[in-house]
Coordinates of C-alpha atoms in Angstrom, one line a residue:
M29 CA -63.6 19.5 -42.0
P30 CA -66.1 20.2 -39.7
E31 CA -65.0 22.3 -36.3
S32 CA -66.3 19.4 -34.1
M33 CA -63.7 16.9 -36.3
N34 CA -61.0 18.9 -35.6
F35 CA -58.6 17.3 -33.2
S36 CA -55.2 17.8 -31.9
F37 CA -53.0 15.6 -29.6
T38 CA -51.7 17.9 -27.7
Q39 CA -55.4 18.4 -26.1
L40 CA -54.9 15.1 -24.3
H41 CA -52.4 16.7 -22.0
V42 CA -50.4 13.2 -22.2
E43 CA -48.3 15.2 -19.2
L44 CA -51.0 14.8 -16.8
L45 CA -50.7 10.9 -16.6
I46 CA -47.1 11.5 -16.1
P47 CA -46.7 10.6 -12.5
M48 CA -49.3 8.1 -12.8
C49 CA -47.0 6.1 -15.8
I50 CA -44.1 6.5 -13.3
S51 CA -45.8 4.2 -10.6
L52 CA -47.1 1.7 -13.0
L53 CA -43.5 1.8 -14.6
G54 CA -42.0 1.1 -11.5
G55 CA -44.1 -1.6 -10.8
I56 CA -43.5 -3.4 -13.9
I57 CA -39.8 -2.7 -13.8
L58 CA -40.0 -4.8 -10.4
L59 CA -41.9 -7.9 -11.6
G60 CA -38.9 -7.7 -14.2
V61 CA -36.6 -7.9 -12.0
G62 CA -37.8 -10.0 -9.5
V63 CA -38.2 -13.1 -12.9
F64 CA -34.7 -12.6 -13.6
N65 CA -32.9 -11.5 -9.7
K66 CA -32.4 -15.1 -8.1
T67 CA -31.1 -13.6 -5.1
K68 CA -34.7 -12.2 -3.8
S69 CA -32.7 -8.8 -2.5
R70 CA -35.0 -7.1 -0.4
E71 CA -32.6 -4.1 -0.1
L72 CA -32.9 -4.0 -4.3
Y73 CA -36.1 -3.8 -4.5
V74 CA -36.9 -1.4 -2.1
S75 CA -34.3 0.4 -3.3
I76 CA -36.1 0.8 -7.2
S77 CA -39.8 1.3 -5.4
I78 CA -38.0 4.4 -3.5
L79 CA -36.7 5.5 -6.7
F80 CA -39.9 6.0 -8.6
V81 CA -41.5 7.2 -5.8
L82 CA -38.7 9.6 -5.5
L83 CA -39.0 10.4 -9.2
N84 CA -42.7 10.6 -8.9
L85 CA -42.6 13.2 -5.9
G86 CA -39.5 15.1 -7.7
F87 CA -42.0 15.5 -11.0
L88 CA -45.5 17.0 -9.0
L89 CA -42.8 19.9 -6.9
I90 CA -40.4 20.8 -9.6
E91 CA -43.7 20.8 -12.3
G92 CA -45.7 22.5 -9.8
N93 CA -48.2 23.7 -11.6
L94 CA -50.9 24.5 -9.2
T95 CA -53.6 26.3 -12.3
P96 CA -56.5 23.3 -12.9
Q97 CA -55.7 21.5 -15.9
V98 CA -58.3 19.1 -18.1
G99 CA -57.2 16.1 -20.3
F100 CA -57.6 13.0 -21.6
F101 CA -61.7 14.1 -23.1
N102 CA -62.2 15.7 -19.4
L103 CA -61.7 12.7 -17.7
L104 CA -58.6 13.5 -16.1
L105 CA -58.5 17.0 -13.7
V106 CA -55.5 17.6 -12.1
D107 CA -56.0 20.8 -9.4
H108 CA -54.8 21.7 -6.0
I109 CA -57.1 18.5 -4.6
S110 CA -55.3 16.2 -6.9
Y111 CA -51.7 17.6 -6.7
F112 CA -51.8 18.2 -2.6
A113 CA -53.3 15.0 -2.1
Q114 CA -50.8 12.4 -4.2
I115 CA -48.0 15.0 -2.4
L116 CA -49.1 13.2 0.9
I117 CA -50.1 9.6 -0.9
L118 CA -45.8 9.7 -1.5
L119 CA -44.7 11.3 1.5
C120 CA -46.2 8.7 2.8
A121 CA -44.9 6.1 0.7
F122 CA -41.5 7.7 1.5
I123 CA -41.3 7.0 4.5
I124 CA -43.0 3.6 5.1
L125 CA -40.4 2.1 2.5
L126 CA -37.6 3.5 4.0
F127 CA -38.3 1.1 7.5
F128 CA -38.6 -1.4 5.1
M129 CA -35.4 -0.9 4.5
H130 CA -34.8 -2.4 8.1
N131 CA -32.8 -5.8 8.5
N132 CA -35.6 -8.0 8.3
T133 CA -37.3 -10.8 7.7
L134 CA -40.7 -11.7 6.9
P135 CA -41.4 -13.6 3.6
E136 CA -43.4 -10.8 2.1
T137 CA -41.1 -8.5 1.9
Q138 CA -37.9 -10.3 0.0
K139 CA -40.7 -10.8 -3.5
A140 CA -40.7 -8.3 -5.6
E141 CA -44.3 -8.4 -6.1
F142 CA -44.7 -7.0 -2.7
Y143 CA -43.3 -3.4 -4.2
A144 CA -44.8 -3.8 -7.4
L145 CA -48.1 -3.8 -6.2
F146 CA -47.5 -1.1 -3.6
L147 CA -46.2 1.3 -6.3
F148 CA -49.8 -0.2 -8.2
A149 CA -51.7 0.9 -5.2
I150 CA -50.3 4.3 -5.4
A151 CA -50.7 4.6 -9.1
G152 CA -54.5 4.0 -8.4
F153 CA -54.5 6.6 -5.8
A154 CA -53.4 9.0 -8.0
F155 CA -56.1 8.0 -11.2
M156 CA -58.7 8.6 -8.0
V157 CA -57.6 11.9 -7.3
S158 CA -57.2 13.2 -10.4
S159 CA -60.6 13.1 -11.9
E160 CA -64.1 14.6 -11.3
N161 CA -65.5 11.8 -13.5
L162 CA -67.3 9.1 -11.2
I163 CA -66.3 6.0 -13.4
L164 CA -63.1 6.8 -13.3
M165 CA -63.0 7.5 -9.6
L166 CA -63.5 4.0 -9.1
L167 CA -61.6 2.4 -11.6
G168 CA -59.1 4.1 -9.9
L169 CA -60.2 2.7 -6.0
E170 CA -60.6 -0.6 -7.7
C171 CA -56.9 -0.6 -8.8
A172 CA -55.6 0.7 -5.7
S173 CA -58.0 -1.4 -3.0
L174 CA -57.7 -4.6 -5.3
S175 CA -53.8 -4.4 -4.7
I176 CA -53.7 -3.4 -1.1
Y177 CA -55.7 -6.5 -0.8
A178 CA -52.9 -8.6 -2.0
L179 CA -50.6 -6.8 0.2
I180 CA -52.6 -7.8 2.8
A181 CA -52.8 -11.8 1.9
L182 CA -49.2 -12.0 0.9
H183 CA -48.2 -12.6 4.8
D184 CA -48.5 -15.8 5.1
D185 CA -50.9 -16.1 8.2
I186 CA -54.3 -17.2 9.3
H187 CA -55.5 -14.0 10.4
A188 CA -53.6 -12.3 7.3
F189 CA -55.5 -13.8 5.1
E190 CA -58.6 -13.3 7.5
S191 CA -58.2 -9.2 7.5
S192 CA -57.5 -9.5 3.9
I193 CA -61.0 -11.6 3.0
K194 CA -62.7 -8.7 5.5
Y195 CA -61.3 -5.9 3.9
F196 CA -61.8 -8.1 0.2
V197 CA -65.9 -8.3 0.8
M198 CA -65.8 -5.0 3.1
G199 CA -63.8 -3.2 0.1
S200 CA -66.3 -4.7 -2.7
V201 CA -69.3 -3.4 -1.3
A202 CA -68.2 -0.4 -1.0
S203 CA -67.4 -0.4 -4.6
A204 CA -71.1 -1.3 -5.6
L205 CA -72.9 1.8 -3.1
L206 CA -70.0 3.7 -5.3
C207 CA -71.3 2.0 -8.8
F208 CA -75.3 2.4 -7.6
G209 CA -74.6 6.2 -6.4
A210 CA -73.3 6.9 -9.6
L211 CA -75.7 5.7 -11.4
L212 CA -78.6 7.5 -9.3
L213 CA -76.5 10.7 -9.9
Y214 CA -77.1 10.2 -13.6
A215 CA -80.3 9.5 -13.8
A216 CA -81.1 12.5 -11.7
T217 CA -79.1 15.1 -13.2
G218 CA -77.4 13.1 -17.1
S219 CA -74.0 13.7 -15.7
I220 CA -71.6 11.9 -14.2
E221 CA -69.2 14.8 -13.9
M222 CA -69.0 16.7 -10.6
G223 CA -69.5 20.0 -12.3
H224 CA -72.2 19.4 -13.8
I225 CA -74.2 17.5 -10.8
G226 CA -72.7 20.9 -9.1
A227 CA -74.8 22.6 -11.5
F228 CA -77.6 21.0 -10.9
M229 CA -77.4 21.1 -7.3
Q230 CA -77.8 24.6 -7.4
E231 CA -80.7 24.5 -9.1
H232 CA -82.6 21.8 -7.6
A233 CA -81.2 21.5 -4.1
N234 CA -84.3 20.6 -2.5
S235 CA -86.4 19.1 -5.8
S236 CA -84.3 16.3 -6.5
W237 CA -85.2 13.5 -4.2
L238 CA -82.8 10.9 -6.8
A239 CA -79.9 13.6 -6.3
I240 CA -79.9 13.1 -2.9
L241 CA -80.6 9.5 -2.6
G242 CA -77.3 9.4 -5.1
F243 CA -75.6 10.9 -2.3
I244 CA -76.3 8.6 0.4
F245 CA -75.3 5.7 -1.3
L246 CA -71.6 7.8 -2.5
L247 CA -71.7 8.3 1.4
C248 CA -72.0 4.9 2.5
A249 CA -69.2 3.8 0.0
L250 CA -66.6 6.9 1.2
G251 CA -67.2 6.3 4.7
F252 CA -66.2 2.3 4.1
K253 CA -63.3 3.6 2.9
T254 CA -62.4 6.1 5.4
S255 CA -63.8 4.1 8.1
L256 CA -66.3 5.9 9.8
V257 CA -68.7 5.0 12.0
P258 CA -71.5 3.0 11.2
F259 CA -68.7 1.7 8.6
H260 CA -65.9 1.2 10.7
T261 CA -66.0 -2.7 12.0
W262 CA -63.4 -4.0 9.1
T263 CA -60.9 -1.4 10.4
P264 CA -59.0 -2.8 13.8
D265 CA -58.8 -6.6 12.4
V266 CA -57.3 -5.4 9.5
Y267 CA -54.6 -3.5 11.5
Q268 CA -54.2 -6.2 13.7
G269 CA -53.5 -8.7 10.7
S270 CA -51.1 -6.1 8.8
N271 CA -47.7 -5.9 9.7
A272 CA -47.3 -2.4 10.9
L273 CA -46.0 -0.7 8.1
I274 CA -48.9 -2.2 5.8
A275 CA -51.4 -0.8 8.5
G276 CA -50.0 2.5 8.7
F277 CA -50.0 3.0 5.0
I278 CA -53.9 1.5 5.1
A279 CA -54.1 4.5 7.8
I280 CA -53.3 7.0 5.9
A281 CA -53.1 6.4 1.9
P282 CA -56.6 5.2 1.4
K283 CA -58.0 7.8 3.3
I284 CA -56.5 10.9 2.0
A285 CA -57.6 9.6 -1.5
A286 CA -60.9 9.0 -0.2
L287 CA -61.1 12.0 1.1
A288 CA -59.6 14.1 -2.0
V289 CA -63.0 12.2 -4.0
M290 CA -65.1 13.8 -1.1
I291 CA -64.2 17.1 -1.6
R292 CA -64.9 16.7 -5.1
I293 CA -68.3 14.9 -4.4
F294 CA -69.7 16.5 -0.9
E295 CA -69.2 19.8 -1.9
P296 CA -71.8 21.3 -4.6
F297 CA -74.3 18.7 -2.2
I298 CA -72.7 21.4 1.0
Q299 CA -73.4 24.6 -1.4
S300 CA -76.6 23.6 -1.8
H301 CA -77.5 23.9 1.8
N302 CA -79.8 21.4 2.0
T303 CA -80.6 20.8 5.4
F304 CA -81.0 16.7 4.5
V305 CA -77.2 16.5 4.1
Q306 CA -76.0 18.8 6.4
C307 CA -77.8 16.8 9.0
T308 CA -76.8 13.5 8.1
L309 CA -72.7 14.7 7.7
F310 CA -72.7 16.6 10.7
A311 CA -74.5 12.9 13.0
L312 CA -71.8 10.6 11.0
I313 CA -68.7 13.5 12.7
V314 CA -70.6 13.2 16.0
L315 CA -70.7 9.5 16.1
S316 CA -67.1 9.1 14.7
I317 CA -65.3 11.1 16.9
S318 CA -67.1 10.0 19.7
I319 CA -67.4 5.6 20.1
P320 CA -63.7 4.5 18.3
N321 CA -62.8 7.2 21.6
L322 CA -64.2 5.4 24.0
I323 CA -63.3 1.3 22.0
A324 CA -60.1 2.5 22.2
L325 CA -60.0 2.8 26.1
V326 CA -60.4 -1.0 26.6
Q327 CA -58.0 -2.2 23.8
K328 CA -55.1 -4.7 24.8
D329 CA -53.5 -4.4 21.4
V330 CA -51.0 -1.5 20.2
K331 CA -52.5 -1.5 16.4
R332 CA -56.1 -2.4 17.8
M333 CA -56.2 0.9 19.4
L334 CA -54.5 3.1 16.6
A335 CA -56.7 2.0 14.1
Y336 CA -60.1 3.1 16.4
S337 CA -57.9 6.1 16.7
S338 CA -57.9 6.6 13.2
I339 CA -61.5 6.7 12.9
S340 CA -61.4 9.1 15.4
H341 CA -58.8 11.3 13.2
S342 CA -60.9 11.0 10.2
G343 CA -64.2 12.0 11.5
F344 CA -62.6 15.4 12.5
V345 CA -61.0 16.0 9.1
L346 CA -64.5 15.2 7.8
S347 CA -65.6 18.0 9.7
A348 CA -63.7 20.4 7.3
I349 CA -65.3 19.5 4.5
L350 CA -68.7 20.2 6.3
L351 CA -67.6 23.6 7.5
G352 CA -66.3 24.2 3.9
L353 CA -62.4 23.8 5.0
P354 CA -60.9 21.3 2.1
D355 CA -57.3 22.9 2.9
M356 CA -57.5 22.3 6.7
V357 CA -58.2 18.4 5.4
F358 CA -54.5 18.4 4.0
L359 CA -53.1 20.4 6.5
Y360 CA -54.3 17.9 9.5
W361 CA -54.0 15.0 7.4
F362 CA -50.2 16.3 6.4
F363 CA -49.3 16.5 10.8
F364 CA -51.5 13.5 11.2
L365 CA -49.7 11.6 8.7
F366 CA -45.7 12.0 10.6
A367 CA -46.9 11.4 13.7
N368 CA -49.3 8.2 13.0
L369 CA -46.3 6.8 10.6
G370 CA -43.5 7.6 13.3
A371 CA -45.8 5.4 15.9
F372 CA -46.2 2.5 13.6
G373 CA -42.7 2.6 12.1
I374 CA -41.3 2.5 15.7
L375 CA -43.9 -0.6 16.3
W376 CA -42.6 -2.4 13.3
L377 CA -38.8 -1.8 14.5
C378 CA -40.8 -3.4 18.1
K379 CA -42.5 -6.3 16.6
K380 CA -41.8 -10.2 17.8
E381 CA -40.3 -12.2 15.2
G382 CA -43.4 -14.3 13.5
S383 CA -46.0 -12.4 15.3
N384 CA -47.8 -9.3 13.9
D385 CA -49.5 -8.2 17.3
I386 CA -48.1 -5.7 19.3
S387 CA -49.8 -5.9 23.1
F388 CA -49.6 -2.7 25.4
D389 CA -47.2 -5.3 27.9
T390 CA -44.9 -5.7 24.8
L391 CA -43.6 -2.3 25.0
K392 CA -42.6 -2.5 29.1
S393 CA -39.4 -1.1 29.5
L394 CA -38.6 0.1 26.1
I395 CA -37.1 3.2 28.4
T396 CA -34.6 1.0 29.6
T397 CA -33.6 -0.9 26.8
N398 CA -34.2 1.4 23.5
P399 CA -34.1 4.9 25.1
T400 CA -34.6 6.9 21.6
L401 CA -37.2 4.8 20.5
A402 CA -39.3 5.0 23.9
I403 CA -38.5 8.8 23.9
L404 CA -39.5 9.0 20.0
L405 CA -42.5 6.9 20.7
T406 CA -43.7 9.0 23.7
F407 CA -43.0 12.2 21.6
F408 CA -45.7 10.6 18.8
M409 CA -48.0 9.6 21.2
F410 CA -48.3 13.0 22.3
A411 CA -48.2 14.7 18.4
L412 CA -51.5 12.5 18.4
A413 CA -53.8 13.4 21.2
G414 CA -52.9 16.9 20.5
I415 CA -51.0 17.6 23.3
P416 CA -49.4 21.4 22.2
P417 CA -47.1 22.5 20.5
F418 CA -47.2 19.1 18.7
C419 CA -48.2 18.9 15.1
V420 CA -52.0 17.5 15.6
F421 CA -53.2 20.2 17.9
W422 CA -52.5 22.8 15.4
G423 CA -55.0 20.4 13.4
K424 CA -57.7 20.8 15.7
I425 CA -57.2 23.8 17.0
Y426 CA -57.9 25.6 14.1
L427 CA -61.1 22.9 12.9
I428 CA -62.5 23.8 16.8
Q429 CA -61.3 27.5 15.9
N430 CA -63.6 27.1 12.6
A431 CA -66.4 25.4 14.2
L432 CA -67.1 27.7 16.4
G433 CA -66.7 31.0 13.9
S434 CA -69.3 28.8 12.0
H435 CA -72.3 28.2 14.4
Y436 CA -71.1 24.6 15.3
I437 CA -71.0 25.5 18.9
I438 CA -72.4 21.2 19.9
L439 CA -69.7 20.0 16.7
A440 CA -66.9 22.6 18.8
L441 CA -67.4 21.5 21.8
L442 CA -67.4 17.4 20.9
M443 CA -64.0 17.7 19.2
A444 CA -62.4 19.9 22.5
L445 CA -64.2 16.7 25.2
N446 CA -63.3 14.1 22.6
S447 CA -59.5 15.5 22.6
I448 CA -59.2 15.1 26.4
I449 CA -60.5 11.2 26.0
N450 CA -58.7 10.1 23.6
A451 CA -55.0 11.7 25.8
F452 CA -56.0 8.9 28.2
Y453 CA -55.5 6.0 26.0
Y454 CA -52.4 8.0 24.9
L455 CA -51.0 8.4 27.8
K456 CA -51.4 4.7 28.2
V457 CA -48.8 3.7 25.7
V458 CA -46.7 6.1 27.7
I459 CA -47.1 4.7 31.2
Y460 CA -46.2 1.5 29.6
I461 CA -43.4 2.6 27.8
F462 CA -41.4 3.7 31.4
N463 CA -43.0 1.1 33.0
T464 CA -39.6 -1.2 34.0
Q465 CA -41.1 -4.2 35.2
S466 CA -41.2 -7.0 33.0
A467 CA -40.1 -10.0 32.5
R468 CA -39.0 -10.1 29.0
P469 CA -38.1 -6.6 27.7
I470 CA -37.8 -6.0 23.8
P471 CA -33.8 -6.4 23.1
H472 CA -31.7 -3.5 22.5
I473 CA -32.6 -2.7 18.6
S474 CA -29.6 -1.2 16.3
L475 CA -31.3 0.7 13.6
S476 CA -30.1 1.4 9.8
L477 CA -29.5 4.1 8.7
P478 CA -33.0 4.7 6.2
S479 CA -35.0 3.4 9.3
I480 CA -32.7 6.6 11.1
F481 CA -33.8 8.8 8.5
A482 CA -37.6 8.4 8.9
L483 CA -37.6 8.4 12.3
A484 CA -35.8 12.1 11.8
I485 CA -38.1 13.2 9.1
T486 CA -40.8 12.0 11.6
A487 CA -40.2 13.4 14.3
I488 CA -39.0 17.0 12.5
V489 CA -42.1 17.6 11.9
S490 CA -44.1 16.1 14.7
I491 CA -42.1 18.1 17.1
G492 CA -41.4 21.4 15.3
A493 CA -44.5 21.7 13.9
I494 CA -45.1 25.0 15.3
F495 CA -42.1 26.5 13.3
M496 CA -44.0 25.5 10.1
V497 CA -48.1 25.6 10.5
Q498 CA -48.2 29.4 9.7
N499 CA -46.0 28.7 6.4
L500 CA -48.5 25.9 5.7
L501 CA -51.4 27.6 6.4
E502 CA -49.9 30.8 3.7
L503 CA -49.1 28.2 1.5
L504 CA -52.6 26.7 1.3
A505 CA -54.7 29.8 1.8
K506 CA -52.3 30.9 -1.4
Y507 CA -54.0 28.3 -4.0
G508 CA -56.9 27.3 -2.2
N509 CA -58.5 30.9 -2.3
S510 CA -58.0 30.1 -6.9
G511 CA -58.3 26.6 -6.7
F512 CA -60.6 24.4 -4.3

């Protein structure tokens, strides 16, 4: 038998599919339980979802094999990027599901299909970050995106339908751009594998205009997914039309998946030292960290304000990719994850019945009726603003330090200036929290044990980041030097 015909089943490395299969199996089981369970028990559905998220997270932590592995005919690549991205997405999902355990009456959260779609989205993101193949990235992206469109639309509200349709239209445009970008890269390099494309760019950095055109299309596509300026217009409307927890999920999971893909795709172009690529990324970063900050200053809805602030944070993280610091992408987003979910979780607990809108006036007198929630929300606002020693401060200070070290002086100054600007609208929330002149304050909220646990996790990381930042940097440096 010719050597090329020799094939062993072990060469497929089926174990690389286990994290995705756990999420898919959980979603299928939820659909089955929903068919046969006539009581529509939200607690049961959330418990099953948490079980599969913890199984998935536990498998990744116990397996802990960060040596890059390739499987399924070189379609799958599980390495440090894939590992850390999946960990962050699962931590995000776990905290959000804990908040869903809080007593709520939203119709969509009582149905099994809501949580099944949630797990299917996690599986799609796992496929998306676990490959260097542009086609598999696209398939994972579509699996996750279609699930999120449906999650938003399940809320029986005209604003939710509008948000879902807008997100679907913009997402479809992004997918089309990604397809066309992949087509152009294939035409230029003869491959859709980023390893081959990277080798091609090392030799033809400044001569292949077709590859650069492909880069532009991919940048536009992923710019939509990470809501970079000028591809951000869908973001505030989608956040406002979604319930607070789904908005928190959209602020974290799709972006960390898209950023992981950006690391894989843009690294060859950045390392080729192509002037056009570097200038384009620099311009996007400057626009993304500056314009949303100015718009956020005049917002009257807290979720819209957080939407614009998340765009600014995406710009900060993109600068880590430009500076060649993929480990800082995960450090920054790890800290942002807990502070952001803590804030959205409290907004979820404080929401008015039958409404997704949360104005600044809603938070008036929170300190008198719910002092614990008021103090925690204040801490989360301090963390998101980057006030030392809270968590996001460490991500920003290391990015500014590295920008100075790489001679991006203007970028470092703009980062510092925008950090000052965003402190104004975050502190605006704090002012409303401690304003006791409210005719209709939020009544006292009795917290369930899962929501207390979720708030404790987010608060411990946000407030105690100073004690863990060094260990996280050492961990990322240890594995980053060999795998990023």
